[in-house]
Amino acid sequence: MQIARASASNNGVTVNPTVTFVEGVVQGSLNATSERCGTSCLTYSFVGSSNRGKLDLGTVPVTPTDNDPQSFTALPYATWLDPGGSRSTQTFTVRVSEVTDFDTFVTGLPVVGLVAAPLISLLQQSPFVGSLLAPIIGGSAMADIEVDVGALAPGDTPLAFTYDVVSFDGVKISTNFFPALGLTAETTAPTVLNGPGLGGAGITNPYTRQGSEPFVPAPAVLRATNYNLITWDPRGEHASGGVLQLDNPFYEGRDTSAIISWAAQNTPAQLDRTGDPAVGMVGGSYGGGIELITAATDPRVDAIVPSISWNSLNSSLYPGEVFKSAWATVLLLSLVSTGARINNEIYTAVATGLLFNYLSPADQAALGSSGPTTLLNQLTAPTLLLQGTVDSLFPLAQSAANAERILANPYDTPVKMAWFCGGHGFCLDPVNPDQNDRLYGNTLAWLDQYVSDIGQPADTIPTFQWYDQTGEYYTSDLMPFQAGFTKPIPFTARGAGGLLPIIPVIGGSGPAQEPSFLTSFPGNGVFPTVATNAVNIAVAPNVGDQIVGAPQLTFDYQGIGNGKAVFAQLVDDATGRVVGNMVTAVPVTLDGQARTVTIPMQDIAYT
């Protein structure tokens, strides 16, 4: 253990940080105290580091569910990988502040609270004013944590670190490495890459209790099962340079390939051959999309487990030429709020979609270039697809399209698929308590067989597995789009139809009324409720029938107006909820002519 330099101020806050090295991770404790409140009123924030290192606070577990609030984990910047570099001492600066009753009151005031917090912070750091006002606004101290990397992890001792990987165009991609548990200077391990969701940063906390998504194995799980873990900030986000191109194979795809090449040369990676590490990928949403893109363009990827990802952004965000305005707003806000640097074409597409419900051919081309689509014709990495039954951004059809395209390519690529309650949505119905453990187990079995080459545990994973709306679990040897999966004679329901007045705003589906944290814009716009202005058709399948896949909707219509679409939904009479929280945009032409439309509705898993 090493004792770092203590920093104490005259405003009553003292910090005496200690640093240690545990299973490849630099970690420690701030050991901060306050003369006025002990530790009960203290807050902690990371200020910066001398060498672009990263530090997370309150990360070290003390129980299975609780962490020590004064603990920290640090990722030194790997200066030793630079020419002439070494494992030298790096400084991480942390600020410890008191929060008084006055602070709590003022920051809680409407409007005033927005400026009160930064003003209090500024006053606390003022040498004279801070001491004078400390009894009212609280004190503050800055502590420098000195991390002697060479002493903690001498020689080639594996340790967790961060480093800027240079991509094909010179853009630096901030990359984080965590060694497998038990790794020594003489051993290597297979590697797993875990990309974050849109707007998210690469995981830097080795003790976080989940991966980039709740159903992605946590870093500790992957490390404990003998995998090195690599995470990163995508192009244009957080500590990485460049401009975000939305998982474009010519940009983000090449960034990930650069990380794989770098890992083969600069980490204790098990190699399949020179320059080719044994590597798999996991992640959800944006982090799932990059798996499909990378594996389709870089044959070094041995296996992928993409979850809640997409096949086509056009069919996801602009289905039937109807723009998903609420989801587009949510996604754009997630990027803007984190300071992402975004391709201007994305701003243009969102603006025209929101204002005119229209995407130009150029906008559609930009979205079409971001995603796997035709690239799947050349994907050879065994693929386990995980998709959410209540995902209204990337519905179940996106995973089915990916599976169907991969199975149709000439490489006999192993593909399996699981539909679970989750994704870009909210499970209003019960979730099977075994769901996440099963997905975890499937993911690890997939990696073990195809990345680590340990036995054949992935063979026991069903070809297709799903959970219905009650949380019941089912399996099939066939994919839902393959012949023989459904009955030869489908269940049908018919109705006489009726008049559907098209009234803007009034009578649509939504906004959501539950759960409470999703009842404000824009979140409430992505979760449908039962439409009050609708033509209703009774659908009464037999008890025990399973409806899995995309119901087909056909109707005749005639009308006049400037609307581009009507929306279809299936409603569970037993619960009064829209099945899967899904609606389907049905394009219509209201020119007074009699017309017929046939369209697949959103896929569901319903019993």
XYZ file of C-alpha atoms in Angstrom:
607
model
C 0.000 0.000 0.000
C 1.155 3.517 -0.738
C 0.098 6.652 1.105
C -0.629 9.549 -1.217
C 0.006 13.188 -0.351
C -2.685 14.518 1.980
C -4.329 17.821 1.201
C -6.006 19.730 4.043
C -7.649 23.151 3.963
C -8.416 25.649 6.688
C -12.159 25.319 6.131
C -12.574 22.163 8.154
C -12.248 19.437 5.511
C -9.301 17.020 5.606
C -8.411 14.355 3.049
C -5.765 11.636 3.507
C -6.001 9.372 0.450
C -4.479 5.899 0.329
C -3.767 3.863 -2.789
C -3.461 0.122 -3.308
C -3.397 -2.392 -6.166
C -6.014 -5.163 -6.157
C -6.349 -7.824 -8.868
C -5.017 -5.592 -11.618
C -6.869 -2.450 -10.524
C -5.525 0.734 -8.919
C -7.946 1.658 -6.161
C -8.058 3.309 -2.767
C -9.896 5.483 -0.282
C -10.090 9.241 0.233
C -10.281 8.979 4.039
C -11.977 12.368 4.146
C -13.463 13.939 7.263
C -15.209 17.166 8.202
C -14.920 18.995 11.515
C -18.593 19.935 11.251
C -20.270 16.712 10.096
C -17.759 13.870 10.058
C -18.560 12.205 6.730
C -22.358 12.512 6.563
C -22.441 15.787 4.613
C -19.509 15.178 2.256
C -19.670 14.918 -1.517
C -16.870 13.932 -3.878
C -15.966 14.853 -7.446
C -13.113 14.054 -9.823
C -11.350 17.190 -11.037
C -8.725 15.833 -13.421
C -5.404 14.052 -13.808
C -1.883 14.877 -14.856
C -1.723 12.365 -17.714
C -5.319 12.022 -19.043
C -6.027 9.188 -16.630
C -9.568 8.412 -15.491
C -10.982 7.993 -11.995
C -14.360 6.839 -10.669
C -15.576 7.584 -7.155
C -17.636 5.416 -4.831
C -16.876 2.271 -6.795
C -15.350 -0.339 -4.468
C -17.980 -2.760 -3.103
C -18.305 -3.374 0.630
C -21.375 -5.634 0.269
C -23.014 -7.238 -2.784
C -25.242 -4.162 -3.125
C -23.336 -1.297 -1.472
C -20.117 0.566 -2.247
C -17.805 2.627 -0.057
C -18.677 6.253 -0.993
C -15.098 7.369 -0.285
C -13.513 4.665 -2.413
C -12.145 5.156 -5.900
C -10.759 3.204 -8.829
C -8.260 4.780 -11.210
C -7.185 4.028 -14.758
C -3.682 5.436 -15.264
C -2.930 6.617 -18.768
C -0.578 4.072 -20.357
C 2.401 6.359 -20.883
C 4.577 3.233 -20.989
C 3.085 2.401 -24.395
C 4.382 5.666 -25.838
C 7.883 5.749 -27.338
C 10.343 6.176 -24.479
C 7.547 6.106 -21.913
C 7.553 4.334 -18.558
C 5.310 3.429 -15.637
C 5.770 6.669 -13.764
C 3.836 8.524 -11.080
C 0.522 10.083 -12.118
C -1.594 12.541 -10.161
C -5.384 12.395 -9.837
C -7.134 15.373 -8.248
C -10.349 14.983 -6.266
C -12.486 17.639 -4.631
C -14.255 16.922 -1.318
C -17.036 19.336 -0.343
C -19.522 19.776 2.463
C -23.224 20.146 1.693
C -25.045 22.161 4.345
C -28.762 22.577 4.973
C -28.452 26.027 3.404
C -26.939 24.509 0.242
C -29.738 21.964 0.006
C -32.415 24.625 0.426
C -30.986 27.092 -2.096
C -30.183 24.547 -4.796
C -33.705 23.166 -4.477
C -35.340 26.483 -5.341
C -36.893 26.834 -8.813
C -34.705 28.761 -11.273
C -32.406 30.035 -8.508
C -31.179 26.511 -7.885
C -29.773 26.316 -11.407
C -27.194 29.016 -10.678
C -26.831 28.389 -6.951
C -24.890 25.139 -7.223
C -22.027 26.448 -9.416
C -21.906 29.687 -7.404
C -21.581 27.807 -4.105
C -18.863 25.652 -5.640
C -16.967 28.747 -6.761
C -17.269 30.393 -3.346
C -16.089 27.253 -1.549
C -12.901 27.296 -3.611
C -12.162 30.959 -2.883
C -9.346 31.077 -0.265
C -10.698 33.935 1.867
C -14.433 33.976 1.118
C -14.610 30.191 1.292
C -13.215 30.136 4.821
C -15.441 33.012 5.912
C -18.631 31.405 4.591
C -17.731 27.795 5.389
C -20.127 27.563 8.382
C -22.980 28.521 6.034
C -22.141 27.063 2.619
C -19.725 24.348 3.754
C -16.040 23.845 3.241
C -14.107 22.257 0.403
C -10.690 20.673 -0.109
C -8.717 19.531 -3.126
C -6.712 16.324 -2.730
C -3.954 15.110 -5.036
C -3.790 11.319 -5.230
C -0.286 10.288 -6.264
C -0.278 6.932 -8.079
C 3.187 5.421 -8.549
C 2.299 3.024 -11.356
C 5.746 1.449 -11.527
C 5.749 0.625 -7.826
C 2.196 -0.712 -7.774
C 2.535 -2.776 -10.964
C 6.235 -3.258 -11.719
C 7.559 -4.552 -15.015
C 4.895 -6.125 -17.200
C 2.408 -6.744 -14.404
C -1.048 -6.598 -16.033
C -3.132 -3.654 -14.874
C -6.222 -1.725 -15.886
C -5.416 1.448 -17.814
C -6.676 3.907 -20.400
C -5.015 4.893 -23.678
C -5.745 6.848 -26.858
C -5.780 4.459 -29.816
C -5.081 6.220 -33.109
C -7.590 5.269 -35.804
C -7.156 5.156 -39.576
C -7.601 8.929 -40.030
C -5.553 10.047 -37.034
C -8.564 10.434 -34.727
C -7.800 9.330 -31.170
C -10.247 6.850 -29.639
C -10.169 6.814 -25.832
C -9.855 3.135 -24.939
C -9.899 1.336 -21.580
C -8.320 -2.033 -20.807
C -9.027 -4.411 -17.908
C -6.976 -7.621 -17.524
C -8.569 -10.975 -16.800
C -8.421 -11.933 -13.127
C -5.334 -13.944 -12.249
C -3.425 -12.826 -15.322
C 0.352 -12.637 -14.860
C 3.157 -11.064 -16.837
C 3.752 -14.445 -18.487
C 0.162 -15.274 -19.484
C -2.440 -14.086 -21.974
C -6.232 -14.237 -22.223
C -8.927 -13.886 -24.880
C -10.433 -10.427 -25.278
C -13.996 -9.102 -25.179
C -14.944 -5.665 -26.501
C -17.973 -3.971 -24.907
C -19.212 -0.829 -26.660
C -21.559 1.655 -24.924
C -25.019 2.785 -25.911
C -25.579 6.049 -27.762
C -24.449 8.978 -25.635
C -22.661 6.700 -23.199
C -18.972 6.500 -22.388
C -16.966 3.318 -22.281
C -17.125 1.606 -18.889
C -14.291 2.719 -16.603
C -15.487 1.200 -13.327
C -14.310 -2.421 -13.031
C -16.806 -3.081 -10.245
C -19.973 -1.842 -11.936
C -22.691 -4.436 -11.423
C -23.763 -4.635 -15.056
C -22.252 -4.220 -18.484
C -23.204 -1.439 -20.874
C -26.799 -2.750 -20.636
C -28.572 -4.660 -17.807
C -28.419 -7.928 -19.751
C -24.730 -7.603 -20.727
C -22.307 -9.383 -18.346
C -20.564 -6.995 -15.967
C -16.805 -6.371 -16.196
C -16.204 -8.434 -13.064
C -18.064 -11.384 -14.609
C -16.105 -11.251 -17.860
C -12.781 -10.811 -16.063
C -13.561 -13.671 -13.669
C -14.275 -15.983 -16.613
C -10.796 -15.326 -18.045
C -11.466 -12.508 -20.488
C -9.555 -9.301 -20.925
C -12.103 -6.515 -21.326
C -11.816 -3.480 -23.579
C -14.264 -0.561 -23.534
C -14.076 2.737 -25.399
C -15.681 6.111 -26.007
C -17.087 6.071 -29.554
C -15.919 8.587 -32.122
C -17.220 12.074 -31.409
C -18.195 11.306 -27.819
C -16.669 12.016 -24.408
C -12.849 11.661 -24.426
C -12.569 10.463 -28.039
C -11.907 12.773 -30.955
C -13.559 13.076 -34.329
C -17.182 13.495 -35.338
C -19.897 10.961 -34.584
C -21.063 9.201 -37.758
C -23.662 6.894 -36.131
C -21.902 3.518 -36.374
C -20.813 4.010 -39.954
C -18.628 1.098 -41.154
C -16.203 3.538 -42.790
C -15.658 5.403 -39.512
C -16.755 3.729 -36.270
C -16.269 0.304 -37.858
C -12.669 1.131 -38.721
C -12.159 2.618 -35.243
C -13.043 -0.730 -33.688
C -10.750 -2.563 -36.085
C -7.959 -0.200 -35.029
C -8.641 -1.117 -31.388
C -8.410 -4.826 -32.262
C -5.070 -4.296 -34.021
C -3.802 -2.232 -31.093
C -4.907 -4.873 -28.580
C -3.030 -7.584 -30.466
C 0.221 -5.654 -30.090
C -0.110 -3.828 -26.776
C -2.149 -5.959 -24.364
C -1.693 -9.491 -22.967
C -4.087 -10.816 -25.600
C -4.293 -14.450 -26.598
C -3.633 -14.549 -30.340
C -5.155 -16.774 -33.007
C -2.295 -15.653 -35.221
C -0.017 -12.625 -35.525
C -2.093 -9.469 -35.367
C -5.281 -11.464 -34.804
C -6.409 -11.757 -31.181
C -9.033 -14.186 -29.966
C -11.776 -11.588 -29.660
C -15.515 -11.388 -29.136
C -17.888 -8.466 -28.747
C -20.880 -7.716 -26.505
C -23.044 -4.640 -26.045
C -26.476 -3.197 -26.575
C -28.153 -0.625 -28.808
C -25.381 1.564 -30.306
C -22.938 -0.902 -28.775
C -24.797 -3.753 -30.458
C -24.795 -2.077 -33.840
C -21.022 -1.675 -33.813
C -20.655 -5.433 -33.267
C -22.538 -6.298 -36.445
C -20.689 -3.656 -38.441
C -17.246 -4.632 -37.158
C -17.751 -8.381 -37.523
C -19.081 -7.911 -41.055
C -16.009 -5.932 -42.116
C -13.240 -7.454 -39.962
C -12.953 -11.265 -40.107
C -10.741 -11.299 -37.005
C -13.848 -11.019 -34.803
C -14.575 -14.551 -33.570
C -18.073 -14.110 -32.095
C -20.608 -11.406 -31.301
C -23.635 -11.049 -29.025
C -25.403 -7.888 -30.265
C -28.442 -6.889 -28.235
C -31.316 -4.473 -28.927
C -29.601 -3.322 -32.122
C -30.853 -2.648 -35.627
C -30.726 -3.867 -39.190
C -31.806 -0.633 -40.874
C -32.054 2.806 -39.302
C -34.469 3.822 -42.043
C -36.976 1.097 -41.181
C -36.382 1.769 -37.470
C -36.737 5.568 -37.455
C -38.745 6.131 -40.658
C -41.034 3.101 -41.040
C -43.467 3.508 -43.901
C -42.066 7.035 -44.347
C -43.466 8.058 -40.966
C -40.832 9.681 -38.748
C -40.471 8.526 -35.132
C -40.321 12.045 -33.738
C -40.332 11.143 -30.037
C -37.538 8.614 -30.359
C -35.475 10.914 -32.579
C -35.807 13.635 -29.939
C -34.731 11.263 -27.164
C -31.683 10.109 -29.125
C -30.607 13.602 -30.138
C -30.966 14.899 -26.573
C -28.831 12.024 -25.292
C -26.034 13.182 -27.582
C -26.402 16.926 -27.106
C -26.554 16.609 -23.318
C -23.173 14.856 -23.256
C -21.489 17.314 -25.609
C -21.165 14.895 -28.512
C -19.775 16.227 -31.779
C -22.294 15.061 -34.377
C -22.304 14.883 -38.174
C -24.399 17.857 -39.312
C -26.431 15.588 -41.606
C -27.880 13.956 -38.491
C -29.080 17.328 -37.177
C -30.621 18.092 -40.575
C -32.392 14.746 -40.758
C -33.861 15.087 -37.272
C -34.963 18.680 -37.905
C -36.761 17.898 -41.178
C -38.280 14.783 -39.653
C -39.639 16.697 -36.666
C -40.895 19.678 -38.676
C -42.202 17.997 -41.818
C -42.415 14.261 -41.056
C -40.105 13.847 -44.040
C -36.603 12.591 -44.699
C -34.950 13.564 -47.965
C -33.162 10.962 -50.087
C -29.889 12.360 -48.739
C -31.113 11.966 -45.161
C -32.199 8.409 -45.860
C -28.855 7.668 -47.478
C -27.071 8.949 -44.364
C -29.169 6.701 -42.122
C -28.785 3.806 -44.545
C -24.996 4.035 -44.328
C -25.113 3.551 -40.554
C -25.843 -0.068 -39.840
C -25.191 -3.615 -41.040
C -27.883 -4.186 -43.752
C -26.111 -5.635 -46.817
C -22.817 -6.039 -44.938
C -24.313 -9.114 -43.273
C -23.815 -10.985 -46.548
C -20.144 -11.295 -45.590
C -20.427 -11.792 -41.814
C -18.699 -14.980 -40.629
C -18.597 -14.507 -36.836
C -21.073 -16.710 -34.915
C -23.884 -14.389 -33.850
C -26.254 -14.554 -30.869
C -28.969 -11.918 -31.313
C -30.830 -10.564 -28.266
C -33.854 -8.314 -28.825
C -36.510 -6.763 -26.576
C -40.210 -7.572 -26.929
C -41.148 -4.055 -25.778
C -38.494 -2.261 -27.827
C -40.291 0.441 -29.800
C -37.079 1.944 -31.199
C -35.552 -1.223 -32.629
C -38.472 -3.679 -32.717
C -38.202 -7.448 -32.898
C -38.298 -7.346 -36.692
C -34.834 -5.765 -36.696
C -33.259 -8.845 -35.107
C -35.275 -11.160 -37.354
C -34.011 -9.269 -40.413
C -30.433 -9.579 -39.163
C -30.814 -13.304 -38.508
C -32.431 -13.953 -41.876
C -29.769 -12.024 -43.776
C -26.878 -13.754 -41.975
C -28.385 -17.221 -42.486
C -28.753 -16.461 -46.195
C -25.068 -15.657 -46.683
C -22.757 -18.368 -48.088
C -20.648 -18.895 -44.948
C -22.938 -21.113 -42.806
C -22.499 -18.664 -39.951
C -24.023 -19.965 -36.692
C -26.948 -17.732 -35.682
C -29.316 -17.969 -32.727
C -31.842 -15.488 -31.403
C -33.564 -14.633 -28.110
C -36.516 -12.305 -27.546
C -36.822 -11.045 -23.977
C -38.754 -8.389 -22.074
C -36.522 -5.328 -22.230
C -34.742 -3.060 -24.662
C -35.750 0.476 -25.583
C -39.015 0.181 -23.730
C -40.560 -0.658 -20.402
C -41.923 -3.986 -19.202
C -45.352 -3.274 -17.776
C -46.011 -7.002 -17.436
C -44.099 -9.432 -15.179
C -40.509 -10.259 -16.109
C -39.348 -13.838 -15.693
C -36.938 -13.803 -12.709
C -34.579 -16.145 -14.581
C -34.442 -13.981 -17.704
C -31.240 -12.012 -17.118
C -29.360 -15.010 -15.694
C -30.310 -17.015 -18.781
C -29.127 -14.250 -21.106
C -25.890 -13.924 -19.108
C -25.335 -17.669 -19.310
C -26.051 -17.763 -23.030
C -23.635 -14.896 -23.642
C -20.802 -16.534 -21.715
C -21.451 -19.907 -23.363
C -21.307 -18.222 -26.774
C -17.995 -16.534 -25.967
C -16.505 -19.653 -24.384
C -17.214 -21.816 -27.412
C -16.394 -19.431 -30.228
C -13.758 -17.122 -28.690
C -12.030 -19.213 -26.023
C -12.606 -22.521 -27.839
C -13.748 -24.191 -24.605
C -16.030 -27.113 -25.418
C -19.437 -26.684 -27.048
C -21.666 -24.983 -24.450
C -23.309 -22.800 -27.107
C -24.749 -25.893 -28.787
C -27.277 -26.197 -25.953
C -28.674 -22.707 -26.605
C -32.001 -22.988 -28.460
C -32.072 -21.753 -32.039
C -34.875 -19.393 -31.045
C -36.097 -18.603 -27.545
C -38.621 -16.073 -26.319
C -40.660 -14.810 -23.399
C -44.342 -14.008 -23.779
C -46.191 -11.132 -22.113
C -46.645 -13.128 -18.892
C -42.946 -13.964 -18.597
C -43.366 -17.581 -19.733
C -40.350 -19.034 -21.540
C -40.501 -20.927 -24.864
C -38.019 -22.387 -27.346
C -38.002 -23.555 -30.946
C -35.611 -25.282 -33.324
C -36.784 -22.901 -36.034
C -36.549 -19.155 -36.465
C -39.891 -17.319 -36.616
C -39.391 -16.566 -40.311
C -38.566 -20.158 -41.300
C -41.030 -22.553 -42.899
C -42.721 -24.800 -40.369
C -42.559 -22.386 -37.445
C -46.197 -21.315 -37.799
C -49.309 -23.384 -38.452
C -50.132 -24.003 -42.146
C -53.484 -22.249 -41.736
C -53.051 -18.972 -39.858
C -55.534 -17.614 -37.366
C -57.620 -14.854 -38.908
C -60.046 -12.242 -37.632
C -62.315 -10.019 -39.697
C -64.459 -6.988 -39.074
C -66.859 -4.730 -40.897
C -64.697 -1.660 -40.387
C -66.116 1.804 -39.936
C -65.440 5.517 -40.117
C -62.098 6.731 -38.807
C -62.022 10.528 -38.510
C -58.483 11.829 -38.881
C -58.256 14.554 -36.248
C -54.776 15.961 -35.511
C -53.618 15.564 -31.891
C -57.001 14.356 -30.596
C -57.666 10.654 -30.185
C -54.255 9.201 -30.903
C -52.314 6.548 -29.035
C -50.604 8.037 -26.010
C -49.099 9.748 -24.202
C -48.075 7.095 -21.707
C -49.704 7.212 -18.280
C -47.330 4.795 -16.547
C -44.744 4.323 -15.181
C -44.556 7.716 -13.470
C -41.012 8.515 -14.612
C -42.044 8.190 -18.274
C -45.097 10.436 -18.279
C -43.364 13.608 -19.478
C -42.125 14.554 -22.955
C -40.337 13.115 -24.850
C -40.369 9.779 -23.015
C -44.159 9.593 -22.879
C -44.325 9.793 -26.655
C -42.535 6.516 -27.286
C -44.880 4.289 -25.257
C -48.362 3.912 -26.761
C -51.665 3.557 -24.959
C -55.009 2.349 -26.268
C -56.217 4.701 -29.013
C -59.547 6.370 -28.286
C -60.226 7.253 -31.924
C -60.060 3.915 -33.705
C -61.828 1.275 -35.769
C -61.852 -1.792 -33.528
C -61.813 -5.418 -34.684
C -62.290 -8.255 -32.194
C -59.467 -10.809 -32.269
C -60.190 -13.948 -30.244
C -57.544 -16.669 -30.595
C -58.070 -19.939 -28.789
C -56.849 -20.236 -25.216
C -53.236 -21.389 -25.279
C -52.536 -20.225 -28.829
C -49.156 -18.563 -29.258
C -48.815 -15.620 -31.587
C -45.126 -15.147 -32.308
C -43.932 -12.991 -35.166
C -45.613 -10.333 -37.279
C -49.412 -10.409 -37.697
C -50.510 -9.398 -41.202
C -52.998 -6.548 -41.507
C -55.146 -6.004 -44.611
C -57.937 -3.490 -45.069
C -59.781 -1.581 -47.766
C -60.106 2.157 -47.351
C -61.154 5.349 -49.036
C -60.697 8.890 -47.818
C -59.639 12.453 -48.453
C -57.001 14.315 -46.495
C -53.314 15.133 -46.232
C -52.409 12.515 -43.631
C -49.690 10.058 -44.593
C -50.522 7.193 -42.270
C -52.843 5.613 -39.786
C -51.585 3.451 -36.939
C -52.469 -0.098 -35.963
C -52.150 -1.697 -32.549
C -53.122 -4.917 -30.814
C -54.761 -4.480 -27.408
C -54.890 -7.111 -24.671
C -58.454 -6.946 -23.325
C -57.366 -8.650 -20.104
C -54.964 -5.853 -19.173
C -56.142 -2.948 -21.318
C -52.588 -2.508 -22.586
C -51.138 -2.335 -26.056
C -49.379 -5.646 -26.709
C -45.629 -5.135 -26.515
C -46.190 -1.354 -26.263
C -46.119 -1.375 -30.069
C -47.926 0.496 -32.826
C -47.450 0.037 -36.563
C -47.438 2.932 -39.010
C -49.648 2.042 -41.998
C -49.021 4.312 -45.019
C -52.217 5.502 -46.711
C -53.027 7.639 -49.744
C -56.094 9.788 -49.074
C -56.988 10.943 -52.581
C -60.595 9.791 -52.616
C -59.799 6.569 -54.457
C -60.757 3.133 -53.110
C -57.571 1.334 -52.110
C -56.306 -1.766 -50.308
C -53.258 -1.996 -48.071
C -51.519 -5.074 -46.664
C -48.722 -4.658 -44.160
C -46.969 -6.712 -41.482
C -47.597 -5.311 -38.022
C -44.859 -5.187 -35.406
C -43.625 -8.586 -34.256
C -45.002 -9.761 -30.927
C -44.623 -12.718 -28.560
C -48.060 -13.286 -27.063
C -49.908 -16.211 -25.526
